[in-house]
Amino acid sequence: MKRSLFLSVILLLAATLLQIFGLSRLTVFGVSPDLVTVFLAVVSVFSGQRVGMSFGFAAGLLAGLLSGNVGMNMLFRTIEGFTAGYFHLPENSHATLSYRSRMLYFAIISATFAGNLVFSLSGDPLGETLLFRIFVSGGLACLMNLLIGVAVNRLYLRKYLSE
C-alpha cells in the first residue's frame, strides 16, 4: 500500500508539472488536453471517491501554487476527483476488461465536464458566452482527455485491468 501511494504521488507530481509546463501550451480554441484530469479519473476509478478527492485537492493545490490561482484549482480538481469516483470499481469486482475500460472512459468524460463546468462558471477569460464555454469548450476538453485516456488505457492500463 505504501509503495502504490508513493508511486501515485510521484505520478501526480509528474502529471501536474507536465500539464502546467507542457500540455497547457497545446491549445485548440482555447482548450488544452488535461493530463491531471485523466490521472484523477484513473485514481478515482481504482481507489474510490475519497482518494480521488484527496488527490484532486493536492493536484489543485500544486497547480494553483505553480500557476497563481490556488482556490479555483483546488475547487475544480477536487470536484473532478469526486465526480470520477462515482465510477469506482471495487477491488474484488468481477467486471470484464471492456466494462472496466468503459467505466474509466465515463469517469474521464464526467470529471472533465464537471471540472470544466465549475471553471466556466467562475470567470470568462476569453470573452465567450457561458453556453459556449460549457458545451463547446467542455465537449472539446472531454474529447481531448478521452483521447489521452484511451492511449493510457491501451498502452499501460490494459495489463492492470485484465488482472
XYZ file of N, CA and C in Angstrom:
489
model
N 0.825 -1.195 0.000
C 0.000 0.000 0.000
C 0.866 1.256 0.000
N 1.925 1.283 0.809
C 2.783 2.461 0.859
C 3.485 2.681 -0.470
N 3.861 1.593 -1.118
C 4.547 1.709 -2.407
C 3.612 2.288 -3.461
N 2.363 1.829 -3.506
C 1.431 2.353 -4.510
C 1.057 3.803 -4.213
N 0.978 4.177 -2.935
C 0.704 5.569 -2.578
C 1.870 6.453 -3.005
N 3.090 6.008 -2.749
C 4.276 6.760 -3.143
C 4.319 6.913 -4.663
N 4.052 5.835 -5.390
C 4.046 5.886 -6.849
C 2.952 6.837 -7.352
N 1.788 6.798 -6.728
C 0.695 7.686 -7.129
C 1.047 9.147 -6.897
N 1.702 9.442 -5.788
C 2.114 10.821 -5.501
C 3.151 11.284 -6.521
N 4.092 10.433 -6.863
C 5.106 10.776 -7.871
C 4.441 10.997 -9.229
N 3.486 10.139 -9.595
C 2.775 10.304 -10.865
C 1.935 11.577 -10.872
N 1.335 11.910 -9.730
C 0.570 13.148 -9.625
C 1.479 14.352 -9.837
N 2.624 14.335 -9.207
C 3.582 15.427 -9.367
C 4.028 15.537 -10.825
N 4.343 14.409 -11.443
C 4.780 14.415 -12.848
C 3.665 14.893 -13.774
N 2.436 14.420 -13.551
C 1.308 14.828 -14.393
C 1.034 16.322 -14.252
N 1.112 16.833 -13.037
C 0.852 18.255 -12.806
C 1.929 19.121 -13.458
N 3.184 18.737 -13.290
C 4.261 19.511 -13.902
C 4.192 19.455 -15.426
N 3.899 18.271 -15.974
C 3.760 18.137 -17.424
C 2.579 18.956 -17.930
N 1.500 18.982 -17.165
C 0.331 19.760 -17.552
C 0.641 21.256 -17.561
N 1.235 21.741 -16.481
C 1.485 23.184 -16.344
C 2.526 23.668 -17.356
N 3.609 22.921 -17.493
C 4.718 23.409 -18.314
C 4.754 22.844 -19.729
N 3.818 21.976 -20.090
C 3.845 21.393 -21.423
C 2.496 21.406 -22.117
N 1.578 20.596 -21.620
C 0.302 20.416 -22.305
C -0.576 21.658 -22.311
N -0.417 22.528 -21.322
C -1.254 23.732 -21.282
C -0.944 24.673 -22.449
N 0.178 24.475 -23.101
C 0.538 25.311 -24.249
C -0.040 24.763 -25.567
N -0.532 23.545 -25.548
C -1.149 22.940 -26.738
C -2.650 23.212 -26.699
N -3.077 24.307 -27.297
C -4.489 24.678 -27.211
C -5.165 24.622 -28.573
N -6.431 24.273 -28.535
C -7.306 24.316 -29.694
C -8.544 25.091 -29.252
N -8.769 26.241 -29.841
C -9.868 27.131 -29.463
C -9.838 27.456 -27.965
N -8.660 27.637 -27.429
C -8.511 27.998 -26.027
C -8.616 26.837 -25.052
N -8.706 25.616 -25.555
C -8.840 24.428 -24.711
C -7.605 23.555 -24.889
N -7.053 23.085 -23.773
C -5.888 22.197 -23.859
C -6.223 20.856 -23.209
N -5.571 19.786 -23.656
C -5.777 18.489 -23.007
C -5.297 18.558 -21.562
N -5.910 17.770 -20.691
C -5.620 17.861 -19.264
C -5.218 16.491 -18.722
N -3.937 16.272 -18.605
C -3.398 15.018 -18.099
C -3.749 14.801 -16.628
N -3.853 15.865 -15.866
C -4.181 15.741 -14.438
C -5.590 15.194 -14.267
N -6.528 15.640 -15.089
C -7.891 15.118 -15.008
C -7.922 13.631 -15.328
N -7.170 13.215 -16.318
C -7.107 11.782 -16.658
C -6.509 11.002 -15.495
N -5.445 11.533 -14.894
C -4.842 10.880 -13.732
C -5.846 10.770 -12.587
N -6.581 11.847 -12.313
C -7.575 11.816 -11.234
C -8.676 10.802 -11.516
N -9.069 10.685 -12.775
C -10.087 9.694 -13.133
C -9.577 8.278 -12.894
N -8.338 8.013 -13.275
C -7.756 6.680 -13.064
C -7.684 6.366 -11.572
N -7.182 7.309 -10.788
C -7.073 7.094 -9.340
C -8.447 6.891 -8.716
N -9.423 7.687 -9.126
C -10.771 7.585 -8.554
C -11.452 6.273 -8.918
N -11.264 5.823 -10.149
C -11.895 4.569 -10.567
C -11.314 3.389 -9.791
N -10.020 3.400 -9.573
C -9.390 2.257 -8.917
C -9.331 2.362 -7.402
N -9.331 3.582 -6.849
C -9.166 3.733 -5.404
C -10.377 4.310 -4.698
N -11.313 4.867 -5.411
C -12.526 5.372 -4.794
C -12.605 6.884 -4.761
N -13.786 7.330 -4.341
C -14.102 8.742 -4.378
C -13.280 9.570 -3.387
N -13.112 9.079 -2.186
C -12.349 9.839 -1.187
C -10.888 10.027 -1.601
N -10.293 8.971 -2.086
C -8.899 9.064 -2.538
C -8.814 9.994 -3.741
N -9.777 9.895 -4.661
C -9.800 10.780 -5.823
C -9.940 12.238 -5.435
N -10.792 12.506 -4.443
C -10.946 13.886 -3.972
C -9.669 14.378 -3.301
N -9.025 13.522 -2.542
C -7.776 13.914 -1.872
C -6.687 14.226 -2.888
N -6.564 13.366 -3.887
C -5.579 13.622 -4.925
C -5.964 14.854 -5.741
N -7.262 15.072 -5.957
C -7.718 16.266 -6.657
C -7.367 17.534 -5.900
N -7.567 17.497 -4.592
C -7.209 18.642 -3.760
C -5.708 18.910 -3.839
N -4.909 17.852 -3.731
C -3.451 18.003 -3.798
C -3.018 18.513 -5.172
N -3.627 17.984 -6.233
C -3.284 18.445 -7.581
C -3.668 19.900 -7.767
N -4.833 20.280 -7.250
C -5.260 21.677 -7.342
C -4.356 22.608 -6.562
N -3.924 22.170 -5.392
C -3.011 22.976 -4.584
C -1.679 23.167 -5.309
N -1.136 22.077 -5.822
C 0.141 22.144 -6.531
C 0.026 22.992 -7.795
N -1.001 22.743 -8.592
C -1.182 23.515 -9.826
C -1.459 24.979 -9.510
N -2.214 25.228 -8.459
C -2.501 26.602 -8.071
C -1.275 27.349 -7.609
N -0.423 26.683 -6.864
C 0.811 27.319 -6.419
C 1.734 27.637 -7.593
N 1.725 26.756 -8.602
C 2.584 26.970 -9.766
C 2.002 27.982 -10.751
N 0.667 28.084 -10.801
C 0.043 28.969 -11.787
C -0.500 30.256 -11.190
N -0.669 30.317 -9.875
C -1.130 31.542 -9.241
C -2.611 31.598 -8.936
N -3.362 30.539 -9.182
C -4.800 30.532 -8.910
C -5.134 29.346 -8.013
N -4.773 29.423 -6.755
C -4.870 28.283 -5.849
C -6.312 27.878 -5.588
N -7.166 28.821 -5.241
C -8.534 28.498 -4.825
C -9.345 27.768 -5.880
N -9.395 28.310 -7.083
C -10.185 27.690 -8.143
C -9.606 26.345 -8.568
N -8.292 26.248 -8.624
C -7.678 24.970 -8.982
C -8.029 23.891 -7.972
N -7.948 24.211 -6.687
C -8.290 23.218 -5.666
C -9.751 22.820 -5.767
N -10.630 23.802 -6.014
C -12.055 23.511 -6.099
C -12.376 22.606 -7.279
N -11.937 22.980 -8.466
C -12.367 22.168 -9.602
C -11.631 20.851 -9.703
N -10.425 20.743 -9.189
C -9.741 19.439 -9.172
C -10.385 18.502 -8.156
N -10.801 19.045 -7.005
C -11.494 18.219 -6.012
C -12.817 17.719 -6.571
N -13.524 18.580 -7.292
C -14.794 18.179 -7.914
C -14.553 17.123 -8.989
N -13.468 17.243 -9.731
C -13.150 16.223 -10.731
C -12.913 14.862 -10.078
N -12.157 14.827 -8.983
C -11.923 13.569 -8.275
C -13.204 12.992 -7.704
N -14.061 13.869 -7.175
C -15.343 13.438 -6.618
C -16.243 12.841 -7.700
N -16.333 13.536 -8.823
C -17.201 13.082 -9.909
C -16.709 11.761 -10.508
N -15.431 11.652 -10.726
C -14.882 10.412 -11.293
C -15.048 9.249 -10.329
N -15.099 9.529 -9.040
C -15.264 8.479 -8.036
C -16.584 7.747 -8.116
N -17.563 8.325 -8.798
C -18.845 7.627 -8.971
C -18.697 6.369 -9.817
N -17.620 6.282 -10.556
C -17.388 5.129 -11.421
C -16.387 4.156 -10.812
N -16.219 4.230 -9.513
C -15.269 3.380 -8.786
C -15.598 1.904 -8.983
N -14.559 1.124 -9.236
C -14.690 -0.323 -9.353
C -14.012 -0.949 -8.138
N -14.773 -1.642 -7.294
C -14.158 -2.266 -6.119
C -13.075 -3.264 -6.541
N -12.137 -3.466 -5.656
C -11.008 -4.341 -5.964
C -11.448 -5.780 -6.235
N -12.492 -6.233 -5.557
C -12.966 -7.609 -5.735
C -14.045 -7.706 -6.810
N -14.157 -6.682 -7.649
C -15.153 -6.669 -8.712
C -14.804 -7.729 -9.768
N -15.823 -8.388 -10.263
C -15.627 -9.399 -11.305
C -15.988 -8.840 -12.680
N -15.801 -7.540 -12.848
C -16.140 -6.882 -14.100
C -15.170 -7.303 -15.206
N -15.696 -7.313 -16.413
C -14.866 -7.673 -17.558
C -13.928 -6.521 -17.910
N -12.952 -6.814 -18.731
C -11.996 -5.809 -19.159
C -12.688 -4.669 -19.908
N -13.638 -4.998 -20.757
C -14.324 -3.951 -21.515
C -15.179 -3.081 -20.593
N -15.800 -3.669 -19.571
C -16.596 -2.884 -18.616
C -15.682 -1.964 -17.811
N -14.533 -2.447 -17.390
C -13.589 -1.612 -16.642
C -13.102 -0.447 -17.499
N -12.813 -0.723 -18.748
C -12.374 0.342 -19.652
C -13.483 1.368 -19.850
N -14.713 0.894 -20.012
C -15.843 1.804 -20.175
C -16.033 2.697 -18.959
N -15.894 2.122 -17.757
C -16.024 2.917 -16.536
C -14.927 3.984 -16.464
N -13.734 3.631 -16.901
C -12.646 4.601 -16.929
C -12.968 5.736 -17.898
N -13.478 5.413 -19.058
C -13.816 6.442 -20.045
C -14.958 7.327 -19.548
N -15.970 6.727 -18.931
C -17.065 7.527 -18.366
C -16.551 8.445 -17.255
N -15.621 7.948 -16.459
C -15.047 8.765 -15.381
C -14.277 9.948 -15.959
N -13.532 9.724 -17.022
C -12.770 10.811 -17.650
C -13.715 11.864 -18.209
N -14.744 11.419 -18.907
C -15.694 12.369 -19.504
C -16.432 13.149 -18.425
N -16.934 12.465 -17.411
C -17.710 13.163 -16.379
C -16.836 14.092 -15.543
N -15.617 13.674 -15.224
C -14.714 14.535 -14.459
C -14.331 15.766 -15.272
N -14.050 15.573 -16.540
C -13.696 16.704 -17.403
C -14.849 17.676 -17.505
N -16.046 17.159 -17.727
C -17.207 18.036 -17.875
C -17.518 18.772 -16.576
N -17.452 18.078 -15.445
C -17.735 18.720 -14.157
C -16.702 19.794 -13.839
N -15.432 19.490 -14.047
C -14.385 20.476 -13.809
C -14.507 21.674 -14.733
N -14.820 21.415 -16.004
C -14.997 22.499 -16.967
C -16.212 23.345 -16.623
N -17.271 22.721 -16.124
C -18.468 23.461 -15.731
C -18.149 24.439 -14.609
N -17.481 23.967 -13.575
C -17.124 24.832 -12.452
C -16.175 25.927 -12.905
N -15.204 25.575 -13.713
C -14.247 26.559 -14.206
C -14.946 27.594 -15.085
N -15.896 27.168 -15.925
C -16.626 28.086 -16.802
C -17.500 29.042 -16.003
N -18.070 28.576 -14.921
C -18.922 29.435 -14.100
C -18.121 30.458 -13.302
N -16.829 30.212 -13.141
C -16.008 31.080 -12.300
C -15.537 32.347 -12.993
N -15.481 32.359 -14.290
C -14.978 33.547 -14.970
C -15.040 33.406 -16.461
N -14.674 34.477 -17.141
C -14.723 34.495 -18.593
C -13.463 35.137 -19.152
N -12.358 34.380 -19.150
C -11.113 34.985 -19.614
C -11.058 35.227 -21.121
N -11.858 34.527 -21.893
C -11.777 34.653 -23.349
C -12.916 35.480 -23.941
N -13.826 35.986 -23.126
C -14.931 36.792 -23.619
C -15.981 35.995 -24.365
N -16.140 34.727 -24.039
C -17.119 33.871 -24.712
C -18.380 33.768 -23.864
N -19.474 33.364 -24.495
C -20.716 33.196 -23.755
C -20.624 31.968 -22.861
N -21.451 31.934 -21.838
C -21.432 30.831 -20.878
C -21.756 29.497 -21.551
N -22.763 29.472 -22.408
C -23.130 28.222 -23.076
C -22.003 27.722 -23.977
N -21.314 28.626 -24.644
C -20.176 28.216 -25.468
C -19.100 27.606 -24.596
N -18.782 28.263 -23.467
C -17.735 27.757 -22.578
C -18.104 26.396 -22.013
N -19.367 26.210 -21.671
C -19.773 24.943 -21.052
C -19.826 23.823 -22.089
N -20.512 24.049 -23.196
C -20.764 22.950 -24.118
C -19.691 22.776 -25.194
N -19.275 23.840 -25.829
C -18.287 23.691 -26.902
C -16.904 23.444 -26.304
N -16.485 24.322 -25.388
C -15.174 24.126 -24.764
C -15.161 22.850 -23.934
N -16.252 22.590 -23.217
C -16.335 21.363 -22.416
C -16.327 20.118 -23.268
N -17.040 20.156 -24.387
C -17.054 18.999 -25.287
C -15.697 18.746 -25.906
N -15.025 19.818 -26.290
C -13.688 19.682 -26.864
C -12.701 19.157 -25.820
N -12.811 19.657 -24.584
C -11.941 19.173 -23.495
C -12.217 17.697 -23.214
N -13.483 17.297 -23.216
C -13.831 15.886 -22.999
C -13.220 15.013 -24.087
N -13.308 15.463 -25.312
C -12.751 14.690 -26.432
C -11.232 14.558 -26.313
N -10.560 15.657 -25.998
C -9.101 15.612 -25.855
C -8.679 14.694 -24.715
N -9.348 14.823 -23.574
C -8.994 13.989 -22.425
C -9.337 12.530 -22.657
N -10.420 12.288 -23.379
C -10.775 10.907 -23.704
C -9.722 10.276 -24.602
N -9.187 11.031 -25.537
C -8.114 10.513 -26.393
C -6.879 10.165 -25.567
N -6.536 11.009 -24.604
C -5.416 10.698 -23.709
C -5.741 9.450 -22.899
N -6.976 9.360 -22.390
C -7.385 8.200 -21.597
C -7.338 6.907 -22.385
N -7.769 6.952 -23.636
C -7.721 5.753 -24.483
C -6.272 5.341 -24.704
N -5.405 6.309 -24.960
C -3.987 5.989 -25.164
C -3.370 5.390 -23.906
N -3.646 5.981 -22.749
C -3.115 5.451 -21.484
C -3.659 4.060 -21.224
N -4.938 3.855 -21.497
C -5.552 2.547 -21.276
C -4.943 1.498 -22.195
N -4.781 1.840 -23.461
C -4.240 0.871 -24.427
C -2.771 0.552 -24.171
N -2.008 1.569 -23.782
C -0.566 1.363 -23.616
C -0.184 0.766 -22.273
N -0.914 1.096 -21.218
C -0.476 0.669 -19.893
C -1.559 -0.032 -19.078
N -2.729 0.555 -18.986
C -3.730 0.060 -18.041
C -4.357 -1.268 -18.436
N -4.350 -1.628 -19.693
C -4.937 -2.902 -20.115
C -4.348 -4.075 -19.331
N -3.042 -4.031 -19.101
C -2.403 -5.102 -18.339
C -2.923 -5.119 -16.915
N -3.067 -3.934 -16.327
C -3.541 -3.821 -14.959
C -5.014 -4.178 -14.834
N -5.818 -3.757 -15.814
C -7.268 -4.014 -15.785
C -7.611 -5.478 -15.987
N -6.789 -6.204 -16.721
C -7.113 -7.594 -17.016
C -6.829 -8.523 -15.838
N -6.122 -8.032 -14.835
C -5.803 -8.883 -13.670
C -6.984 -9.043 -12.774
